[in-house]
């Protein structure tokens, strides 16, 4: 597919999803995602392995695991549908359909300290709904995203996210500087950190295996003194969404920086495990995270 065709396709799909009636959009997306999951053996095997780790495979029967995988692909489709729909939903409706069930006080406490807040997120539910809700609370959120090709596609994606109150920065050599300044100004940044996209992460134990997670959240917290929390934004019940925010994760310097980054990243991994276990079928990571189960 050429660059122009790719941009046109995404813009067209985005416009269609924004205008589809409520419920029909998610139902269609779930159906398409289930179909994709049944045809794509690689993605299905990866999701199956990932969910099995989150569930714990002791005594887990195959049929139960298969049902979780089916629901996992449905969740993936719902994520894309609801993310595409979000720019067409009024802020007041987002506010009425989102709740932070646990831990909102940690965000307000961090704001009062004035040193910024880092939210470590797994790929659960729809984090964009959470970012839009924080904007409605006056907290805002800055996030980083992988560069997309062609650049016009990234700019379209960026504009859509910024229209709902999420500032998007490309994941490039300048991202660290932007995030440091955001924290210095007392702002909030959200970092998806259950995948090591850049391949230079820190090795930690995650669901019983050694994997690499990004060093960014821990490094930023140690360098700035910003409050570091974990959080997940879950889809449901129904068309609503709710979030859980963990108590602040200890991120003080006690030794060599690399040792401290490893220690704090391990603490983040523990919090991510707990958040994912609350709804493993919503953990829509289709890439390999572990060796085979």
mmCIF file of C-alpha atoms in Angstrom:
data_model
loop_
_atom_site.group_PDB
_atom_site.id
_atom_site.type_symbol
_atom_site.label_atom_id
_atom_site.label_comp_id
_atom_site.label_asym_id
_atom_site.label_seq_id
_atom_site.Cartn_x
_atom_site.Cartn_y
_atom_site.Cartn_z
ATOM 1 C CA UNK A 1 0.000 0.000 0.000
ATOM 2 C CA UNK A 2 1.386 3.413 -0.963
ATOM 3 C CA UNK A 3 1.748 6.230 1.528
ATOM 4 C CA UNK A 4 -1.136 8.235 0.092
ATOM 5 C CA UNK A 5 -3.431 5.198 0.102
ATOM 6 C CA UNK A 6 -2.479 4.387 3.689
ATOM 7 C CA UNK A 7 -3.283 7.896 4.897
ATOM 8 C CA UNK A 8 -6.573 7.923 3.000
ATOM 9 C CA UNK A 9 -7.545 4.535 4.433
ATOM 10 C CA UNK A 10 -6.894 5.568 8.042
ATOM 11 C CA UNK A 11 -8.668 8.889 7.658
ATOM 12 C CA UNK A 12 -11.664 7.210 6.030
ATOM 13 C CA UNK A 13 -11.904 4.492 8.674
ATOM 14 C CA UNK A 14 -11.546 7.093 11.414
ATOM 15 C CA UNK A 15 -14.332 9.227 9.958
ATOM 16 C CA UNK A 16 -16.614 6.211 9.543
ATOM 17 C CA UNK A 17 -16.020 4.986 13.108
ATOM 18 C CA UNK A 18 -16.718 8.440 14.543
ATOM 19 C CA UNK A 19 -20.088 8.522 12.792
ATOM 20 C CA UNK A 20 -21.288 4.960 13.320
ATOM 21 C CA UNK A 21 -24.118 4.594 15.856
ATOM 22 C CA UNK A 22 -23.114 3.687 19.404
ATOM 23 C CA UNK A 23 -22.831 -0.085 20.003
ATOM 24 C CA UNK A 24 -22.772 -0.898 16.288
ATOM 25 C CA UNK A 25 -19.187 0.328 16.012
ATOM 26 C CA UNK A 26 -17.885 -1.886 18.826
ATOM 27 C CA UNK A 27 -19.930 -4.891 17.688
ATOM 28 C CA UNK A 28 -18.456 -4.590 14.207
ATOM 29 C CA UNK A 29 -14.919 -4.114 15.529
ATOM 30 C CA UNK A 30 -15.203 -7.143 17.816
ATOM 31 C CA UNK A 31 -16.398 -9.294 14.929
ATOM 32 C CA UNK A 32 -13.539 -8.179 12.690
ATOM 33 C CA UNK A 33 -10.988 -8.717 15.479
ATOM 34 C CA UNK A 34 -12.278 -12.240 16.174
ATOM 35 C CA UNK A 35 -11.949 -13.018 12.491
ATOM 36 C CA UNK A 36 -8.424 -11.635 12.423
ATOM 37 C CA UNK A 37 -7.517 -13.706 15.476
ATOM 38 C CA UNK A 38 -8.712 -16.917 13.870
ATOM 39 C CA UNK A 39 -6.763 -16.267 10.667
ATOM 40 C CA UNK A 40 -3.527 -14.967 12.174
ATOM 41 C CA UNK A 41 -1.846 -17.944 13.823
ATOM 42 C CA UNK A 42 1.155 -15.908 14.976
ATOM 43 C CA UNK A 43 -0.831 -13.192 16.733
ATOM 44 C CA UNK A 44 -3.149 -15.799 18.264
ATOM 45 C CA UNK A 45 -0.249 -17.856 19.604
ATOM 46 C CA UNK A 46 1.356 -14.738 21.104
ATOM 47 C CA UNK A 47 -1.851 -13.555 22.755
ATOM 48 C CA UNK A 48 -2.526 -17.056 24.069
ATOM 49 C CA UNK A 49 0.919 -17.229 25.658
ATOM 50 C CA UNK A 50 0.616 -13.755 27.157
ATOM 51 C CA UNK A 51 -2.830 -14.343 28.649
ATOM 52 C CA UNK A 52 -1.763 -17.752 29.992
ATOM 53 C CA UNK A 53 1.040 -16.056 31.920
ATOM 54 C CA UNK A 54 -1.349 -13.467 33.306
ATOM 55 C CA UNK A 55 -3.850 -16.127 34.368
ATOM 56 C CA UNK A 56 -1.225 -18.489 35.755
ATOM 57 C CA UNK A 57 -1.146 -21.807 33.920
ATOM 58 C CA UNK A 58 -1.377 -24.108 36.955
ATOM 59 C CA UNK A 59 -4.513 -26.167 36.394
ATOM 60 C CA UNK A 60 -5.745 -23.915 33.578
ATOM 61 C CA UNK A 61 -7.703 -26.018 31.080
ATOM 62 C CA UNK A 62 -7.399 -25.414 27.338
ATOM 63 C CA UNK A 63 -11.038 -24.515 26.751
ATOM 64 C CA UNK A 64 -10.976 -21.814 29.416
ATOM 65 C CA UNK A 65 -7.786 -20.361 27.992
ATOM 66 C CA UNK A 66 -9.275 -20.395 24.476
ATOM 67 C CA UNK A 67 -12.302 -18.445 25.729
ATOM 68 C CA UNK A 68 -9.999 -15.829 27.264
ATOM 69 C CA UNK A 69 -8.117 -15.551 23.977
ATOM 70 C CA UNK A 70 -11.358 -15.012 22.040
ATOM 71 C CA UNK A 71 -12.325 -12.291 24.499
ATOM 72 C CA UNK A 72 -8.819 -10.884 24.153
ATOM 73 C CA UNK A 73 -9.281 -10.318 20.432
ATOM 74 C CA UNK A 74 -12.707 -8.820 21.083
ATOM 75 C CA UNK A 75 -11.089 -6.427 23.551
ATOM 76 C CA UNK A 76 -8.511 -5.502 20.924
ATOM 77 C CA UNK A 77 -11.241 -4.650 18.444
ATOM 78 C CA UNK A 78 -13.146 -2.688 21.080
ATOM 79 C CA UNK A 79 -10.000 -0.709 21.884
ATOM 80 C CA UNK A 80 -9.589 0.430 18.283
ATOM 81 C CA UNK A 81 -13.284 1.206 17.842
ATOM 82 C CA UNK A 82 -13.559 3.225 21.034
ATOM 83 C CA UNK A 83 -10.283 5.020 20.362
ATOM 84 C CA UNK A 84 -11.496 6.011 16.897
ATOM 85 C CA UNK A 85 -14.849 7.102 18.325
ATOM 86 C CA UNK A 86 -13.362 9.243 21.077
ATOM 87 C CA UNK A 87 -12.648 12.409 19.030
ATOM 88 C CA UNK A 88 -16.336 12.501 18.074
ATOM 89 C CA UNK A 89 -17.583 12.275 21.676
ATOM 90 C CA UNK A 90 -18.128 15.415 23.706
ATOM 91 C CA UNK A 91 -15.902 15.921 26.784
ATOM 92 C CA UNK A 92 -19.001 15.941 28.981
ATOM 93 C CA UNK A 93 -19.997 12.476 27.753
ATOM 94 C CA UNK A 94 -16.471 11.145 28.326
ATOM 95 C CA UNK A 95 -16.618 12.582 31.844
ATOM 96 C CA UNK A 96 -19.969 10.928 32.535
ATOM 97 C CA UNK A 97 -18.786 7.521 31.295
ATOM 98 C CA UNK A 98 -15.422 7.313 33.045
ATOM 99 C CA UNK A 99 -14.614 6.755 36.695
ATOM 100 C CA UNK A 100 -11.364 6.369 38.591
ATOM 101 C CA UNK A 101 -12.402 3.628 40.981
ATOM 102 C CA UNK A 102 -9.229 3.608 43.051
ATOM 103 C CA UNK A 103 -6.377 6.030 43.610
ATOM 104 C CA UNK A 104 -7.535 9.424 42.312
ATOM 105 C CA UNK A 105 -6.144 10.956 45.504
ATOM 106 C CA UNK A 106 -2.625 9.936 44.479
ATOM 107 C CA UNK A 107 -2.855 12.151 41.393
ATOM 108 C CA UNK A 108 -4.053 15.137 43.384
ATOM 109 C CA UNK A 109 -1.359 14.562 46.017
ATOM 110 C CA UNK A 110 1.269 14.489 43.272
ATOM 111 C CA UNK A 111 -0.087 17.683 41.720
ATOM 112 C CA UNK A 112 0.184 19.410 45.101
ATOM 113 C CA UNK A 113 3.864 18.432 45.335
ATOM 114 C CA UNK A 114 4.494 20.139 41.992
ATOM 115 C CA UNK A 115 7.204 17.755 40.772
ATOM 116 C CA UNK A 116 5.158 16.104 38.051
ATOM 117 C CA UNK A 117 3.515 12.691 37.769
ATOM 118 C CA UNK A 118 4.542 9.625 35.789
ATOM 119 C CA UNK A 119 1.815 7.070 35.062
ATOM 120 C CA UNK A 120 3.127 3.634 34.036
ATOM 121 C CA UNK A 121 0.490 1.912 31.905
ATOM 122 C CA UNK A 122 -0.047 -1.563 30.455
ATOM 123 C CA UNK A 123 -1.857 -2.112 27.155
ATOM 124 C CA UNK A 124 -5.162 -2.648 28.948
ATOM 125 C CA UNK A 125 -8.553 -1.378 27.839
ATOM 126 C CA UNK A 126 -8.422 2.157 26.432
ATOM 127 C CA UNK A 127 -5.765 4.427 27.941
ATOM 128 C CA UNK A 128 -6.911 7.255 25.639
ATOM 129 C CA UNK A 129 -10.190 7.461 27.551
ATOM 130 C CA UNK A 130 -8.147 7.907 30.721
ATOM 131 C CA UNK A 131 -6.063 10.660 29.182
ATOM 132 C CA UNK A 132 -9.156 12.500 27.979
ATOM 133 C CA UNK A 133 -10.734 12.184 31.430
ATOM 134 C CA UNK A 134 -7.614 13.599 33.101
ATOM 135 C CA UNK A 135 -7.849 16.561 30.768
ATOM 136 C CA UNK A 136 -11.417 17.133 31.986
ATOM 137 C CA UNK A 137 -10.074 17.166 35.562
ATOM 138 C CA UNK A 138 -7.549 19.845 34.616
ATOM 139 C CA UNK A 139 -4.587 17.480 34.964
ATOM 140 C CA UNK A 140 -3.887 16.823 31.281
ATOM 141 C CA UNK A 141 -1.490 14.178 30.014
ATOM 142 C CA UNK A 142 1.500 13.954 27.699
ATOM 143 C CA UNK A 143 2.281 10.637 26.005
ATOM 144 C CA UNK A 144 4.835 9.362 23.518
ATOM 145 C CA UNK A 145 3.981 7.325 20.445
ATOM 146 C CA UNK A 146 5.951 5.396 17.864
ATOM 147 C CA UNK A 147 6.616 7.314 14.674
ATOM 148 C CA UNK A 148 4.348 6.274 11.840
ATOM 149 C CA UNK A 149 5.104 6.272 8.139
ATOM 150 C CA UNK A 150 4.375 8.385 6.261
ATOM 151 C CA UNK A 151 4.780 11.447 8.524
ATOM 152 C CA UNK A 152 1.345 12.696 7.452
ATOM 153 C CA UNK A 153 -0.191 9.645 9.117
ATOM 154 C CA UNK A 154 1.581 10.399 12.405
ATOM 155 C CA UNK A 155 0.439 14.039 12.255
ATOM 156 C CA UNK A 156 -3.151 12.889 11.718
ATOM 157 C CA UNK A 157 -2.891 10.492 14.665
ATOM 158 C CA UNK A 158 -1.306 13.242 16.796
ATOM 159 C CA UNK A 159 -4.024 15.755 15.916
ATOM 160 C CA UNK A 160 -6.777 13.269 16.781
ATOM 161 C CA UNK A 161 -5.270 12.517 20.199
ATOM 162 C CA UNK A 162 -4.614 16.179 20.950
ATOM 163 C CA UNK A 163 -8.243 16.983 20.090
ATOM 164 C CA UNK A 164 -9.257 14.899 23.125
ATOM 165 C CA UNK A 165 -6.716 16.530 25.434
ATOM 166 C CA UNK A 166 -3.695 14.209 25.120
ATOM 167 C CA UNK A 167 -0.436 15.803 24.023
ATOM 168 C CA UNK A 168 1.487 13.373 21.803
ATOM 169 C CA UNK A 169 5.259 13.438 21.288
ATOM 170 C CA UNK A 170 7.074 11.146 18.830
ATOM 171 C CA UNK A 171 9.303 8.460 20.324
ATOM 172 C CA UNK A 172 12.574 9.915 19.064
ATOM 173 C CA UNK A 173 15.814 11.406 20.405
ATOM 174 C CA UNK A 174 13.985 14.528 21.577
ATOM 175 C CA UNK A 175 11.296 12.706 23.587
ATOM 176 C CA UNK A 176 13.345 12.549 26.791
ATOM 177 C CA UNK A 177 13.934 16.296 26.805
ATOM 178 C CA UNK A 178 10.243 17.018 26.287
ATOM 179 C CA UNK A 179 9.200 14.653 29.064
ATOM 180 C CA UNK A 180 11.744 16.080 31.506
ATOM 181 C CA UNK A 181 10.445 19.590 30.858
ATOM 182 C CA UNK A 182 6.843 18.430 31.250
ATOM 183 C CA UNK A 183 7.660 16.992 34.683
ATOM 184 C CA UNK A 184 9.656 20.077 35.643
ATOM 185 C CA UNK A 185 6.531 22.102 34.876
ATOM 186 C CA UNK A 186 4.492 19.845 37.165
ATOM 187 C CA UNK A 187 2.707 18.019 34.353
ATOM 188 C CA UNK A 188 1.490 14.449 33.926
ATOM 189 C CA UNK A 189 3.001 11.954 31.497
ATOM 190 C CA UNK A 190 1.571 8.546 30.626
ATOM 191 C CA UNK A 191 3.949 5.845 29.426
ATOM 192 C CA UNK A 192 2.882 2.455 28.075
ATOM 193 C CA UNK A 193 5.606 0.236 29.476
ATOM 194 C CA UNK A 194 4.703 -3.455 29.243
ATOM 195 C CA UNK A 195 6.602 -3.769 25.921
ATOM 196 C CA UNK A 196 10.244 -2.931 25.187
ATOM 197 C CA UNK A 197 9.652 -1.327 21.791
ATOM 198 C CA UNK A 198 13.147 0.140 21.404
ATOM 199 C CA UNK A 199 14.941 -3.041 22.464
ATOM 200 C CA UNK A 200 17.117 -1.379 25.120
ATOM 201 C CA UNK A 201 15.070 -2.036 28.230
ATOM 202 C CA UNK A 202 15.852 -3.406 31.688
ATOM 203 C CA UNK A 203 15.626 -7.127 32.411
ATOM 204 C CA UNK A 204 13.145 -7.882 35.198
ATOM 205 C CA UNK A 205 10.909 -10.719 36.332
ATOM 206 C CA UNK A 206 7.438 -10.422 34.851
ATOM 207 C CA UNK A 207 4.802 -13.098 35.352
ATOM 208 C CA UNK A 208 7.488 -15.564 36.393
ATOM 209 C CA UNK A 209 9.872 -15.038 33.466
ATOM 210 C CA UNK A 210 12.778 -12.739 32.660
ATOM 211 C CA UNK A 211 11.716 -10.086 30.148
ATOM 212 C CA UNK A 212 12.778 -6.572 29.257
ATOM 213 C CA UNK A 213 10.669 -3.549 30.139
ATOM 214 C CA UNK A 214 11.376 0.082 29.193
ATOM 215 C CA UNK A 215 13.701 1.973 31.520
ATOM 216 C CA UNK A 216 12.042 5.326 30.821
ATOM 217 C CA UNK A 217 9.514 5.567 33.683
ATOM 218 C CA UNK A 218 12.041 4.604 36.356
ATOM 219 C CA UNK A 219 14.786 6.798 34.913
ATOM 220 C CA UNK A 220 12.544 9.860 34.717
ATOM 221 C CA UNK A 221 11.282 9.344 38.269
ATOM 222 C CA UNK A 222 14.794 8.948 39.672
ATOM 223 C CA UNK A 223 16.101 11.985 37.810
ATOM 224 C CA UNK A 224 13.229 14.342 38.648
ATOM 225 C CA UNK A 225 11.679 13.207 41.920
ATOM 226 C CA UNK A 226 8.307 13.019 40.150
ATOM 227 C CA UNK A 227 5.583 10.838 41.655
ATOM 228 C CA UNK A 228 5.496 7.445 39.929
ATOM 229 C CA UNK A 229 2.277 5.408 39.890
ATOM 230 C CA UNK A 230 0.904 2.492 37.915
ATOM 231 C CA UNK A 231 -2.543 2.661 36.344
ATOM 232 C CA UNK A 232 -4.867 0.821 33.998
ATOM 233 C CA UNK A 233 -7.997 2.006 32.202
ATOM 234 C CA UNK A 234 -10.489 -0.839 31.824
ATOM 235 C CA UNK A 235 -13.355 -1.086 29.350
ATOM 236 C CA UNK A 236 -16.722 -1.693 30.986
ATOM 237 C CA UNK A 237 -19.131 -2.175 32.513
ATOM 238 C CA UNK A 238 -21.139 -1.773 29.342
ATOM 239 C CA UNK A 239 -20.014 1.268 27.372
ATOM 240 C CA UNK A 240 -18.404 2.872 30.419
ATOM 241 C CA UNK A 241 -14.771 2.805 31.540
ATOM 242 C CA UNK A 242 -13.030 2.808 34.881
ATOM 243 C CA UNK A 243 -9.469 3.164 36.047
ATOM 244 C CA UNK A 244 -7.335 1.930 38.921
ATOM 245 C CA UNK A 245 -4.304 3.920 40.089
ATOM 246 C CA UNK A 246 -1.754 2.276 42.358
ATOM 247 C CA UNK A 247 -0.166 3.909 45.406
ATOM 248 C CA UNK A 248 3.077 5.735 44.526
ATOM 249 C CA UNK A 249 5.994 3.464 43.677
ATOM 250 C CA UNK A 250 9.146 4.163 45.682
ATOM 251 C CA UNK A 251 11.710 5.788 43.365
ATOM 252 C CA UNK A 252 14.510 7.269 45.435
ATOM 253 C CA UNK A 253 18.216 7.144 44.677
ATOM 254 C CA UNK A 254 20.048 4.689 46.944
ATOM 255 C CA UNK A 255 23.039 3.576 44.837
ATOM 256 C CA UNK A 256 24.309 3.498 41.263
ATOM 257 C CA UNK A 257 21.783 4.894 38.791
ATOM 258 C CA UNK A 258 21.587 1.683 36.744
ATOM 259 C CA UNK A 259 20.971 -0.398 39.875
ATOM 260 C CA UNK A 260 18.289 2.024 40.982
ATOM 261 C CA UNK A 261 16.626 1.950 37.552
ATOM 262 C CA UNK A 262 16.576 -1.859 37.653
ATOM 263 C CA UNK A 263 15.079 -1.877 41.153
ATOM 264 C CA UNK A 264 12.354 0.642 40.317
ATOM 265 C CA UNK A 265 11.553 -1.046 36.992
ATOM 266 C CA UNK A 266 11.073 -4.320 38.865
ATOM 267 C CA UNK A 267 8.642 -2.534 41.191
ATOM 268 C CA UNK A 268 6.764 -1.238 38.148
ATOM 269 C CA UNK A 269 6.609 -4.793 36.764
ATOM 270 C CA UNK A 270 4.967 -5.994 39.990
ATOM 271 C CA UNK A 271 2.325 -3.271 39.796
ATOM 272 C CA UNK A 272 1.668 -3.998 36.120
ATOM 273 C CA UNK A 273 1.146 -7.673 36.952
ATOM 274 C CA UNK A 274 -1.527 -6.773 39.488
ATOM 275 C CA UNK A 275 -3.286 -4.426 37.093
ATOM 276 C CA UNK A 276 -3.257 -6.942 34.245
ATOM 277 C CA UNK A 277 -4.514 -9.785 36.444
ATOM 278 C CA UNK A 278 -7.680 -7.781 37.143
ATOM 279 C CA UNK A 279 -8.746 -8.224 33.503
ATOM 280 C CA UNK A 280 -6.294 -10.430 31.579
ATOM 281 C CA UNK A 281 -8.704 -10.678 28.643
ATOM 282 C CA UNK A 282 -8.236 -6.923 28.123
ATOM 283 C CA UNK A 283 -4.438 -7.186 27.886
ATOM 284 C CA UNK A 284 -4.247 -6.814 24.115
ATOM 285 C CA UNK A 285 -0.539 -7.355 23.429
ATOM 286 C CA UNK A 286 -0.251 -9.412 20.256
ATOM 287 C CA UNK A 287 3.547 -9.461 20.215
ATOM 288 C CA UNK A 288 5.618 -12.208 21.849
ATOM 289 C CA UNK A 289 6.517 -11.337 25.440
ATOM 290 C CA UNK A 290 7.572 -14.740 26.709
ATOM 291 C CA UNK A 291 8.946 -18.037 25.515
ATOM 292 C CA UNK A 292 6.258 -20.522 24.567
ATOM 293 C CA UNK A 293 3.799 -21.996 27.062
#
